[in-house]
mmCIF file of C-alpha atoms and ligand atoms in Angstrom:
data_model
loop_
_atom_site.group_PDB
_atom_site.id
_atom_site.type_symbol
_atom_site.label_atom_id
_atom_site.label_comp_id
_atom_site.label_asym_id
_atom_site.label_seq_id
_atom_site.Cartn_x
_atom_site.Cartn_y
_atom_site.Cartn_z
ATOM 1 C CA UNK I 23 14.969 89.516 14.357
ATOM 2 C CA UNK I 24 15.677 86.180 12.745
ATOM 3 C CA UNK I 25 19.028 84.636 11.951
ATOM 4 C CA UNK I 26 18.793 82.631 8.757
ATOM 5 C CA UNK I 27 21.500 80.361 7.370
ATOM 6 C CA UNK I 28 21.352 80.578 3.585
ATOM 7 C CA UNK I 29 22.776 77.722 1.516
ATOM 8 C CA UNK I 30 22.276 78.635 -2.128
ATOM 9 C CA UNK I 31 24.090 75.454 -3.221
ATOM 10 C CA UNK I 32 24.701 74.421 -6.816
ATOM 11 C CA UNK I 33 23.470 75.214 -10.303
ATOM 12 C CA UNK I 34 20.428 77.444 -10.321
ATOM 13 C CA UNK I 35 20.193 77.320 -6.494
ATOM 14 C CA UNK I 36 21.735 80.798 -6.007
ATOM 15 C CA UNK I 37 19.428 82.373 -8.597
ATOM 16 C CA UNK I 38 16.206 81.120 -7.047
ATOM 17 C CA UNK I 39 17.345 81.790 -3.484
ATOM 18 C CA UNK I 40 18.093 85.400 -4.447
ATOM 19 C CA UNK I 41 14.448 85.853 -5.458
ATOM 20 C CA UNK I 42 13.175 84.224 -2.279
ATOM 21 C CA UNK I 43 15.303 86.541 -0.168
ATOM 22 C CA UNK I 44 14.150 89.526 -2.218
ATOM 23 C CA UNK I 45 10.562 88.665 -1.290
ATOM 24 C CA UNK I 46 11.410 88.125 2.399
ATOM 25 C CA UNK I 47 13.225 91.473 2.558
ATOM 26 C CA UNK I 48 10.288 93.241 0.957
ATOM 27 C CA UNK I 49 7.652 91.708 3.204
ATOM 28 C CA UNK I 50 9.785 92.300 6.306
ATOM 29 C CA UNK I 51 9.548 96.025 5.770
ATOM 30 C CA UNK I 52 5.774 95.765 5.448
ATOM 31 C CA UNK I 53 5.055 93.754 8.582
ATOM 32 C CA UNK I 54 8.093 94.913 10.546
ATOM 33 C CA UNK I 55 10.428 92.039 11.338
ATOM 34 C CA UNK I 56 14.141 91.871 10.632
ATOM 35 C CA UNK I 57 16.256 89.147 9.179
ATOM 36 C CA UNK I 58 19.957 88.624 9.318
ATOM 37 C CA UNK I 59 21.336 86.150 6.787
ATOM 38 C CA UNK I 60 24.566 84.216 6.943
ATOM 39 C CA UNK I 61 25.473 82.709 3.563
ATOM 40 C CA UNK I 62 27.400 79.444 3.244
ATOM 41 C CA UNK I 63 28.874 78.263 -0.056
ATOM 42 C CA UNK I 64 28.657 74.515 0.530
ATOM 43 C CA UNK I 65 28.059 72.582 -2.648
ATOM 44 C CA UNK I 66 29.749 71.038 -5.663
ATOM 45 C CA UNK I 67 32.113 73.869 -6.536
ATOM 46 C CA UNK I 68 33.501 74.162 -3.042
ATOM 47 C CA UNK I 69 33.842 70.396 -2.789
ATOM 48 C CA UNK I 70 35.757 70.216 -6.078
ATOM 49 C CA UNK I 71 38.065 73.051 -4.994
ATOM 50 C CA UNK I 72 38.698 72.127 -1.363
ATOM 51 C CA UNK I 73 37.426 68.585 -0.809
ATOM 52 C CA UNK I 74 35.177 69.872 1.946
ATOM 53 C CA UNK I 75 31.515 68.866 1.859
ATOM 54 C CA UNK I 76 29.863 70.030 5.075
ATOM 55 C CA UNK I 77 31.977 70.277 8.229
ATOM 56 C CA UNK I 78 30.516 69.538 11.654
ATOM 57 C CA UNK I 79 31.409 73.078 12.719
ATOM 58 C CA UNK I 80 28.853 74.404 10.212
ATOM 59 C CA UNK I 81 26.187 72.108 11.629
ATOM 60 C CA UNK I 82 26.952 73.542 15.068
ATOM 61 C CA UNK I 83 26.476 77.063 13.697
ATOM 62 C CA UNK I 84 23.173 76.056 12.114
ATOM 63 C CA UNK I 85 21.916 74.816 15.465
ATOM 64 C CA UNK I 86 21.993 78.401 16.698
ATOM 65 C CA UNK I 87 20.030 79.744 13.732
ATOM 66 C CA UNK I 88 16.297 80.345 13.552
ATOM 67 C CA UNK I 89 15.997 78.547 10.212
ATOM 68 C CA UNK I 90 17.900 77.392 7.147
ATOM 69 C CA UNK I 91 17.044 78.378 3.580
ATOM 70 C CA UNK I 92 18.439 76.012 0.953
ATOM 71 C CA UNK I 93 18.594 76.320 -2.839
ATOM 72 C CA UNK I 94 19.650 73.046 -4.422
ATOM 73 C CA UNK I 95 22.518 70.589 -4.294
ATOM 74 C CA UNK I 96 23.869 68.467 -7.147
ATOM 75 C CA UNK I 97 26.807 69.064 -9.498
ATOM 76 C CA UNK I 98 27.469 67.421 -12.886
ATOM 77 C CA UNK I 99 31.158 66.808 -12.020
ATOM 78 C CA UNK I 100 30.458 65.170 -8.672
ATOM 79 C CA UNK I 101 29.347 61.522 -8.486
ATOM 80 C CA UNK I 102 25.690 61.094 -7.508
ATOM 81 C CA UNK I 103 25.160 60.636 -3.796
ATOM 82 C CA UNK I 104 28.164 62.552 -2.487
ATOM 83 C CA UNK I 105 26.535 65.956 -2.172
ATOM 84 C CA UNK I 106 23.038 64.580 -1.609
ATOM 85 C CA UNK I 107 24.190 62.441 1.310
ATOM 86 C CA UNK I 108 26.956 64.774 2.449
ATOM 87 C CA UNK I 109 24.887 67.939 2.554
ATOM 88 C CA UNK I 110 21.137 67.491 2.231
ATOM 89 C CA UNK I 111 20.658 64.205 4.066
ATOM 90 C CA UNK I 112 23.351 65.059 6.612
ATOM 91 C CA UNK I 113 21.494 68.251 7.493
ATOM 92 C CA UNK I 114 18.167 66.452 7.755
ATOM 93 C CA UNK I 115 19.638 63.725 9.967
ATOM 94 C CA UNK I 116 22.020 65.751 12.135
ATOM 95 C CA UNK I 117 19.436 68.433 12.827
ATOM 96 C CA UNK I 118 16.812 65.726 13.355
ATOM 97 C CA UNK I 119 14.399 67.329 10.903
ATOM 98 C CA UNK I 120 12.091 64.376 11.162
ATOM 99 C CA UNK I 121 9.237 65.794 9.110
ATOM 100 C CA UNK I 122 9.340 66.658 5.453
ATOM 101 C CA UNK I 123 6.248 68.753 4.889
ATOM 102 C CA UNK I 124 5.216 69.016 1.249
ATOM 103 C CA UNK I 125 2.011 70.808 0.269
ATOM 104 C CA UNK I 126 0.481 69.814 -3.059
ATOM 105 C CA UNK I 127 -1.653 72.768 -4.039
ATOM 106 C CA UNK I 128 -2.807 73.840 -7.470
ATOM 107 C CA UNK I 129 -3.143 77.618 -7.616
ATOM 108 C CA UNK I 130 -5.704 79.175 -9.961
ATOM 109 C CA UNK I 131 -4.080 80.066 -13.267
ATOM 110 C CA UNK I 132 -1.607 77.170 -13.189
ATOM 111 C CA UNK I 133 -1.845 74.342 -15.697
ATOM 112 C CA UNK I 134 -2.200 70.783 -14.440
ATOM 113 C CA UNK I 135 -1.849 67.710 -16.648
ATOM 114 C CA UNK I 136 -4.957 66.289 -14.954
ATOM 115 C CA UNK I 137 -7.866 66.950 -17.252
ATOM 116 C CA UNK I 138 -11.076 68.046 -15.471
ATOM 117 C CA UNK I 139 -9.272 68.755 -12.183
ATOM 118 C CA UNK I 140 -8.817 72.238 -10.764
ATOM 119 C CA UNK I 141 -7.647 74.105 -7.665
ATOM 120 C CA UNK I 142 -10.618 72.802 -5.650
ATOM 121 C CA UNK I 143 -9.492 69.219 -6.302
ATOM 122 C CA UNK I 144 -5.751 69.487 -5.811
ATOM 123 C CA UNK I 145 -5.046 70.741 -2.318
ATOM 124 C CA UNK I 146 -3.464 68.315 0.105
ATOM 125 C CA UNK I 147 -0.308 67.982 2.183
ATOM 126 C CA UNK I 148 2.175 65.127 2.369
ATOM 127 C CA UNK I 149 3.872 64.536 5.721
ATOM 128 C CA UNK I 150 6.935 62.524 4.824
ATOM 129 C CA UNK I 151 9.044 60.867 7.517
ATOM 130 C CA UNK I 152 12.495 62.374 6.976
ATOM 131 C CA UNK I 153 15.112 60.640 9.138
ATOM 132 C CA UNK I 154 14.595 56.883 8.799
ATOM 133 C CA UNK I 155 13.433 54.210 6.366
ATOM 134 C CA UNK I 156 15.575 53.308 3.399
ATOM 135 C CA UNK I 157 17.443 56.609 3.645
ATOM 136 C CA UNK I 158 19.621 55.717 6.619
ATOM 137 C CA UNK I 159 22.300 54.160 4.456
ATOM 138 C CA UNK I 160 22.646 50.980 6.482
ATOM 139 C CA UNK I 161 23.656 48.047 4.341
ATOM 140 C CA UNK I 162 26.482 46.713 2.301
ATOM 141 C CA UNK I 163 27.700 44.821 -0.693
ATOM 142 C CA UNK I 164 29.369 41.423 -0.820
ATOM 143 C CA UNK I 165 31.214 39.984 -3.846
ATOM 144 C CA UNK I 166 30.784 43.277 -5.637
ATOM 145 C CA UNK I 167 31.035 43.120 -9.403
ATOM 146 C CA UNK I 168 30.693 39.336 -9.556
ATOM 147 C CA UNK I 169 27.664 37.315 -10.632
ATOM 148 C CA UNK I 170 27.236 36.362 -6.949
ATOM 149 C CA UNK I 171 27.009 39.931 -5.761
ATOM 150 C CA UNK I 172 24.692 40.611 -2.842
ATOM 151 C CA UNK I 173 23.552 44.176 -2.166
ATOM 152 C CA UNK I 174 21.501 44.976 0.897
ATOM 153 C CA UNK I 175 20.053 48.235 2.113
ATOM 154 C CA UNK I 176 18.065 48.172 5.307
ATOM 155 C CA UNK I 177 14.714 49.832 5.837
ATOM 156 C CA UNK I 178 14.858 51.125 9.376
ATOM 157 C CA UNK I 179 11.638 51.947 11.216
ATOM 158 C CA UNK I 180 11.686 52.753 14.908
ATOM 159 C CA UNK I 181 8.633 53.020 17.098
ATOM 160 C CA UNK I 182 9.798 56.433 18.257
ATOM 161 C CA UNK I 183 10.492 57.665 14.725
ATOM 162 C CA UNK I 184 7.199 56.430 13.346
ATOM 163 C CA UNK I 185 5.212 57.676 16.310
ATOM 164 C CA UNK I 186 6.524 61.232 16.262
ATOM 165 C CA UNK I 187 5.852 61.478 12.540
ATOM 166 C CA UNK I 188 2.344 60.058 12.777
ATOM 167 C CA UNK I 189 1.553 62.319 15.732
ATOM 168 C CA UNK I 190 2.772 65.376 13.826
ATOM 169 C CA UNK I 191 0.514 64.381 10.928
ATOM 170 C CA UNK I 192 -2.554 64.001 13.152
ATOM 171 C CA UNK I 193 -1.874 67.382 14.746
ATOM 172 C CA UNK I 194 -1.382 68.877 11.320
ATOM 173 C CA UNK I 195 -4.661 67.466 9.993
ATOM 174 C CA UNK I 196 -6.431 68.821 13.051
ATOM 175 C CA UNK I 197 -4.955 72.283 12.715
ATOM 176 C CA UNK I 198 -5.429 72.384 8.940
ATOM 177 C CA UNK I 199 -9.107 71.806 9.622
ATOM 178 C CA UNK I 200 -10.021 70.981 6.024
ATOM 179 C CA UNK I 201 -11.555 67.496 5.632
ATOM 180 C CA UNK I 202 -10.102 66.409 8.991
ATOM 181 C CA UNK I 203 -8.800 63.281 7.334
ATOM 182 C CA UNK I 204 -5.423 61.600 7.542
ATOM 183 C CA UNK I 205 -4.409 58.926 5.040
ATOM 184 C CA UNK I 206 -1.660 56.489 5.945
ATOM 185 C CA UNK I 207 0.178 55.622 2.745
ATOM 186 C CA UNK I 208 2.130 52.376 3.156
ATOM 187 C CA UNK I 209 2.685 48.913 1.731
ATOM 188 C CA UNK I 210 1.502 46.909 4.715
ATOM 189 C CA UNK I 211 0.413 44.057 2.455
ATOM 190 C CA UNK I 212 4.043 43.304 1.562
ATOM 191 C CA UNK I 213 6.232 45.032 4.165
ATOM 192 C CA UNK I 214 4.552 42.990 6.862
ATOM 193 C CA UNK I 215 7.076 43.935 9.569
ATOM 194 C CA UNK I 216 8.080 47.470 8.736
ATOM 195 C CA UNK I 217 4.692 48.773 7.774
ATOM 196 C CA UNK I 218 2.859 46.697 10.307
ATOM 197 C CA UNK I 219 4.635 48.952 12.792
ATOM 198 C CA UNK I 220 3.267 51.982 10.915
ATOM 199 C CA UNK I 221 -0.275 50.558 10.913
ATOM 200 C CA UNK I 222 -0.274 49.738 14.631
ATOM 201 C CA UNK I 223 1.243 53.069 15.578
ATOM 202 C CA UNK I 224 -1.206 54.953 13.343
ATOM 203 C CA UNK I 225 -4.176 53.142 14.879
ATOM 204 C CA UNK I 226 -2.970 53.624 18.463
ATOM 205 C CA UNK I 227 -2.061 57.290 18.101
ATOM 206 C CA UNK I 228 -5.259 57.813 16.093
ATOM 207 C CA UNK I 229 -7.330 56.940 19.159
ATOM 208 C CA UNK I 230 -6.176 60.228 20.666
ATOM 209 C CA UNK I 231 -7.706 62.056 17.690
ATOM 210 C CA UNK I 232 -11.376 61.071 17.570
ATOM 211 C CA UNK I 233 -12.163 64.083 15.360
ATOM 212 C CA UNK I 234 -9.853 62.953 12.554
ATOM 213 C CA UNK I 235 -10.979 60.368 9.994
ATOM 214 C CA UNK I 236 -8.457 57.576 9.504
ATOM 215 C CA UNK I 237 -7.856 56.411 5.977
ATOM 216 C CA UNK I 238 -5.485 53.762 4.616
ATOM 217 C CA UNK I 239 -4.030 53.513 1.115
ATOM 218 C CA UNK I 240 -1.241 51.365 -0.269
ATOM 219 C CA UNK I 241 1.421 53.382 -2.017
ATOM 220 C CA UNK I 242 0.599 52.067 -5.488
ATOM 221 C CA UNK I 243 -3.068 52.887 -4.997
ATOM 222 C CA UNK I 244 -2.076 56.290 -3.601
ATOM 223 C CA UNK I 245 -0.378 57.058 -6.934
ATOM 224 C CA UNK I 246 -3.493 55.983 -8.782
ATOM 225 C CA UNK I 247 -5.792 58.126 -6.622
ATOM 226 C CA UNK I 248 -3.498 61.148 -6.806
ATOM 227 C CA UNK I 249 -4.106 61.142 -10.550
ATOM 228 C CA UNK I 250 -7.684 59.907 -10.670
ATOM 229 C CA UNK I 251 -9.202 61.504 -7.561
ATOM 230 C CA UNK I 252 -6.752 63.909 -5.917
ATOM 231 C CA UNK I 253 -9.660 65.526 -4.071
ATOM 232 C CA UNK I 254 -9.788 62.398 -1.903
ATOM 233 C CA UNK I 255 -6.722 63.552 0.019
ATOM 234 C CA UNK I 256 -6.409 66.038 2.845
ATOM 235 C CA UNK I 257 -3.230 65.030 4.692
ATOM 236 C CA UNK I 258 -1.133 61.985 3.790
ATOM 237 C CA UNK I 259 1.458 60.534 6.167
ATOM 238 C CA UNK I 260 4.083 58.173 4.792
ATOM 239 C CA UNK I 261 7.594 56.787 5.103
ATOM 240 C CA UNK I 262 10.691 58.465 3.741
ATOM 241 C CA UNK I 263 11.021 56.555 0.457
ATOM 242 C CA UNK I 264 7.354 56.606 -0.491
ATOM 243 C CA UNK I 265 7.152 60.266 0.476
ATOM 244 C CA UNK I 266 10.024 61.024 -1.865
ATOM 245 C CA UNK I 267 8.296 59.312 -4.759
ATOM 246 C CA UNK I 268 4.731 60.498 -4.289
ATOM 247 C CA UNK I 269 5.782 64.132 -3.826
ATOM 248 C CA UNK I 270 7.367 64.204 -7.285
ATOM 249 C CA UNK I 271 4.023 63.003 -8.600
ATOM 250 C CA UNK I 272 2.403 65.631 -6.390
ATOM 251 C CA UNK I 273 4.673 68.316 -7.836
ATOM 252 C CA UNK I 274 3.581 67.403 -11.351
ATOM 253 C CA UNK I 275 -0.139 67.666 -10.644
ATOM 254 C CA UNK I 276 0.301 71.047 -8.927
ATOM 255 C CA UNK I 277 2.021 72.577 -11.930
ATOM 256 C CA UNK I 278 5.509 71.118 -11.917
ATOM 257 C CA UNK I 279 8.844 71.467 -10.185
ATOM 258 C CA UNK I 280 8.680 75.213 -10.706
ATOM 259 C CA UNK I 281 6.180 75.532 -7.873
ATOM 260 C CA UNK I 282 6.713 72.627 -5.432
ATOM 261 C CA UNK I 283 8.266 73.536 -2.076
ATOM 262 C CA UNK I 284 8.909 71.766 1.174
ATOM 263 C CA UNK I 285 10.014 72.169 4.753
ATOM 264 C CA UNK I 286 12.344 69.861 6.653
ATOM 265 C CA UNK I 287 10.921 70.350 10.088
ATOM 266 C CA UNK I 288 12.275 69.682 13.537
ATOM 267 C CA UNK I 289 9.432 70.958 15.712
ATOM 268 C CA UNK I 290 11.825 71.201 18.665
ATOM 269 C CA UNK I 291 14.873 72.449 16.756
ATOM 270 C CA UNK I 292 16.056 74.141 13.573
ATOM 271 C CA UNK I 293 14.101 73.619 10.368
ATOM 272 C CA UNK I 294 15.164 73.962 6.746
ATOM 273 C CA UNK I 295 13.122 75.141 3.770
ATOM 274 C CA UNK I 296 13.814 74.351 0.127
ATOM 275 C CA UNK I 297 12.307 74.094 -3.313
ATOM 276 C CA UNK I 298 11.834 70.405 -4.177
ATOM 277 C CA UNK I 299 13.567 70.759 -7.539
ATOM 278 C CA UNK I 300 17.233 70.050 -8.118
ATOM 279 C CA UNK I 301 20.124 72.222 -9.276
ATOM 280 C CA UNK I 302 19.281 72.057 -13.032
ATOM 281 C CA UNK I 303 22.943 72.693 -13.990
ATOM 282 C CA UNK I 304 22.323 73.323 -17.676
ATOM 283 C CA UNK I 305 20.231 76.394 -16.893
ATOM 284 C CA UNK I 306 22.759 77.950 -14.502
ATOM 285 C CA UNK I 307 23.069 81.706 -14.882
ATOM 286 C CA UNK I 308 20.511 81.887 -17.678
ATOM 287 C CA UNK I 309 17.809 83.621 -15.619
ATOM 288 C CA UNK I 310 15.139 81.257 -16.989
ATOM 289 C CA UNK I 311 14.303 79.026 -14.013
ATOM 290 C CA UNK I 312 11.046 79.876 -12.312
ATOM 291 C CA UNK I 313 11.822 80.748 -8.678
ATOM 292 C CA UNK I 314 8.242 80.285 -7.466
ATOM 293 C CA UNK I 315 9.156 77.070 -5.614
ATOM 294 C CA UNK I 316 11.938 78.849 -3.741
ATOM 295 C CA UNK I 317 9.627 81.793 -3.009
ATOM 296 C CA UNK I 318 7.012 79.378 -1.767
ATOM 297 C CA UNK I 319 9.638 77.698 0.456
ATOM 298 C CA UNK I 320 10.457 81.141 1.838
ATOM 299 C CA UNK I 321 6.768 81.621 2.582
ATOM 300 C CA UNK I 322 6.680 78.302 4.459
ATOM 301 C CA UNK I 323 9.711 79.455 6.434
ATOM 302 C CA UNK I 324 7.926 82.664 7.465
ATOM 303 C CA UNK I 325 4.909 80.632 8.540
ATOM 304 C CA UNK I 326 7.152 78.358 10.572
ATOM 305 C CA UNK I 327 8.914 81.288 12.224
ATOM 306 C CA UNK I 328 5.528 82.526 13.388
ATOM 307 C CA UNK I 329 5.345 85.439 10.945
ATOM 308 C CA UNK I 330 1.796 84.468 9.999
ATOM 309 C CA UNK I 331 0.865 87.840 8.572
ATOM 310 C CA UNK I 332 3.963 88.018 6.369
ATOM 311 C CA UNK I 333 3.401 84.438 5.242
ATOM 312 C CA UNK I 334 -0.176 85.234 4.334
ATOM 313 C CA UNK I 335 0.853 88.334 2.403
ATOM 314 C CA UNK I 336 3.461 86.381 0.433
ATOM 315 C CA UNK I 337 1.094 83.526 -0.342
ATOM 316 C CA UNK I 338 -1.564 85.955 -1.520
ATOM 317 C CA UNK I 339 0.999 87.671 -3.757
ATOM 318 C CA UNK I 340 2.123 84.322 -5.208
ATOM 319 C CA UNK I 341 -1.512 83.455 -5.927
ATOM 320 C CA UNK I 342 -2.124 86.857 -7.543
ATOM 321 C CA UNK I 343 0.878 86.545 -9.829
ATOM 322 C CA UNK I 344 -0.106 83.029 -10.859
ATOM 323 C CA UNK I 345 -3.709 84.062 -11.433
ATOM 324 C CA UNK I 346 -2.631 86.601 -14.059
ATOM 325 C CA UNK I 347 -2.182 83.666 -16.446
ATOM 326 C CA UNK I 348 1.307 84.839 -17.353
ATOM 327 C CA UNK I 349 2.746 81.590 -16.060
ATOM 328 C CA UNK I 350 0.291 78.824 -16.706
ATOM 329 C CA UNK I 351 3.434 76.885 -17.394
ATOM 330 C CA UNK I 352 6.094 77.196 -14.689
ATOM 331 C CA UNK I 353 8.812 75.583 -16.762
ATOM 332 C CA UNK I 354 11.714 77.394 -18.419
ATOM 333 C CA UNK I 355 9.376 78.062 -21.343
ATOM 334 C CA UNK I 356 7.100 80.417 -19.429
ATOM 335 C CA UNK I 357 8.783 83.436 -21.026
ATOM 336 C CA UNK I 358 9.089 85.144 -17.639
ATOM 337 C CA UNK I 359 12.620 85.394 -16.261
ATOM 338 C CA UNK I 360 13.786 84.335 -12.804
ATOM 339 C CA UNK I 361 14.286 87.875 -11.548
ATOM 340 C CA UNK I 362 11.067 89.079 -13.161
ATOM 341 C CA UNK I 363 9.040 86.506 -11.202
ATOM 342 C CA UNK I 364 10.621 87.741 -7.966
ATOM 343 C CA UNK I 365 9.825 91.342 -8.918
ATOM 344 C CA UNK I 366 6.236 90.436 -9.770
ATOM 345 C CA UNK I 367 5.711 88.806 -6.379
ATOM 346 C CA UNK I 368 7.272 91.797 -4.603
ATOM 347 C CA UNK I 369 5.053 94.250 -6.471
ATOM 348 C CA UNK I 370 1.987 92.244 -5.416
ATOM 349 C CA UNK I 371 2.789 92.151 -1.712
HETATM 350 C C1 IPM O 429 14.144 65.271 -2.276
HETATM 351 C C2 IPM O 429 15.318 64.800 -3.075
HETATM 352 C C3 IPM O 429 16.312 64.128 -2.133
HETATM 353 C C4 IPM O 429 15.602 62.967 -1.456
HETATM 354 C C5 IPM O 429 17.617 63.682 -2.789
HETATM 355 C C6 IPM O 429 18.301 64.811 -3.519
HETATM 356 C C7 IPM O 429 18.554 63.042 -1.804
HETATM 357 O O1 IPM O 429 14.918 63.947 -4.087
HETATM 358 O O2 IPM O 429 14.328 66.167 -1.437
HETATM 359 O O3 IPM O 429 13.039 64.757 -2.475
HETATM 360 O O4 IPM O 429 15.563 61.870 -2.012
HETATM 361 O O5 IPM O 429 15.070 63.180 -0.379
HETATM 362 MN MN1 MN O 430 12.766 63.674 -4.198
#
């Protein structure tokens, strides 16, 4: 029996989460586990009505849950940053979800913009540091709005924060057992303090993993290789900001935002699973958004909870549906509705 906090959020969040939960319910009756969901309406609408973003009391409730399942946050009538920082980043930070795990996997039957590359070439995982770096919000502005304005935003890297992320990535590469290779994606040639810490930590921790090949790539080159030679990568570990950027590129080569999912992981605490896409407000209620990313996030959640069999069944069903060629394009133009995709996955479990 698992207690899951469900935060459908804004825009199309509720629609895609509904499909993910539909799939979890269906697979739970096959493999025999139970889930109890508690739904929270945090997001733009609630904020506009009540002024409340995400109270600490909710965070305390989440701490007692087995996992969190999130749709999307972002509302056209709310200034950028308020909901992102107030909900998504607050959850990641407060619950110390220090890993953002983002698989980049091209399933057979899905179109990639990379000519001559197929499922055998595009199958790697990005381990993004999720609680530090440029995301901490430390900084300030002086003489705002004048020609002398100074704006500073600090990039925070702690030995502890870097080490736990790098260690997780080495363990992950070992367990994944694919090419047994871990690439450190950084900018150590320019960020000679911040990313020197990453390099030293990576090298030191790496000594404990003699079976894992160590590979280094600057972030700009990483982008180039992701397009030119994605098969080079097995597991990539990187800082928060670079991880944010390269996983949007990753999403595109695996078929788009309609399929990309991620987990915000606290290996010792409560983790949160979400599609990488945003709230796509203009499509709200139209039943056109592909929920595969949310379904895939649900599958990652099952894996994380230890429901390996259920996770495997769901992933196989996702692959089967995609292989039918009905959704080579996972955009709103696929011609398959949101609820239909959920039904298709369920009927393939
Ligand atoms: C993501 C998103 C978030 C991030 C935003 C919404 C704050 O882009 O999950 O990648 O930058 O981490
Ligand atoms: Mn992002």
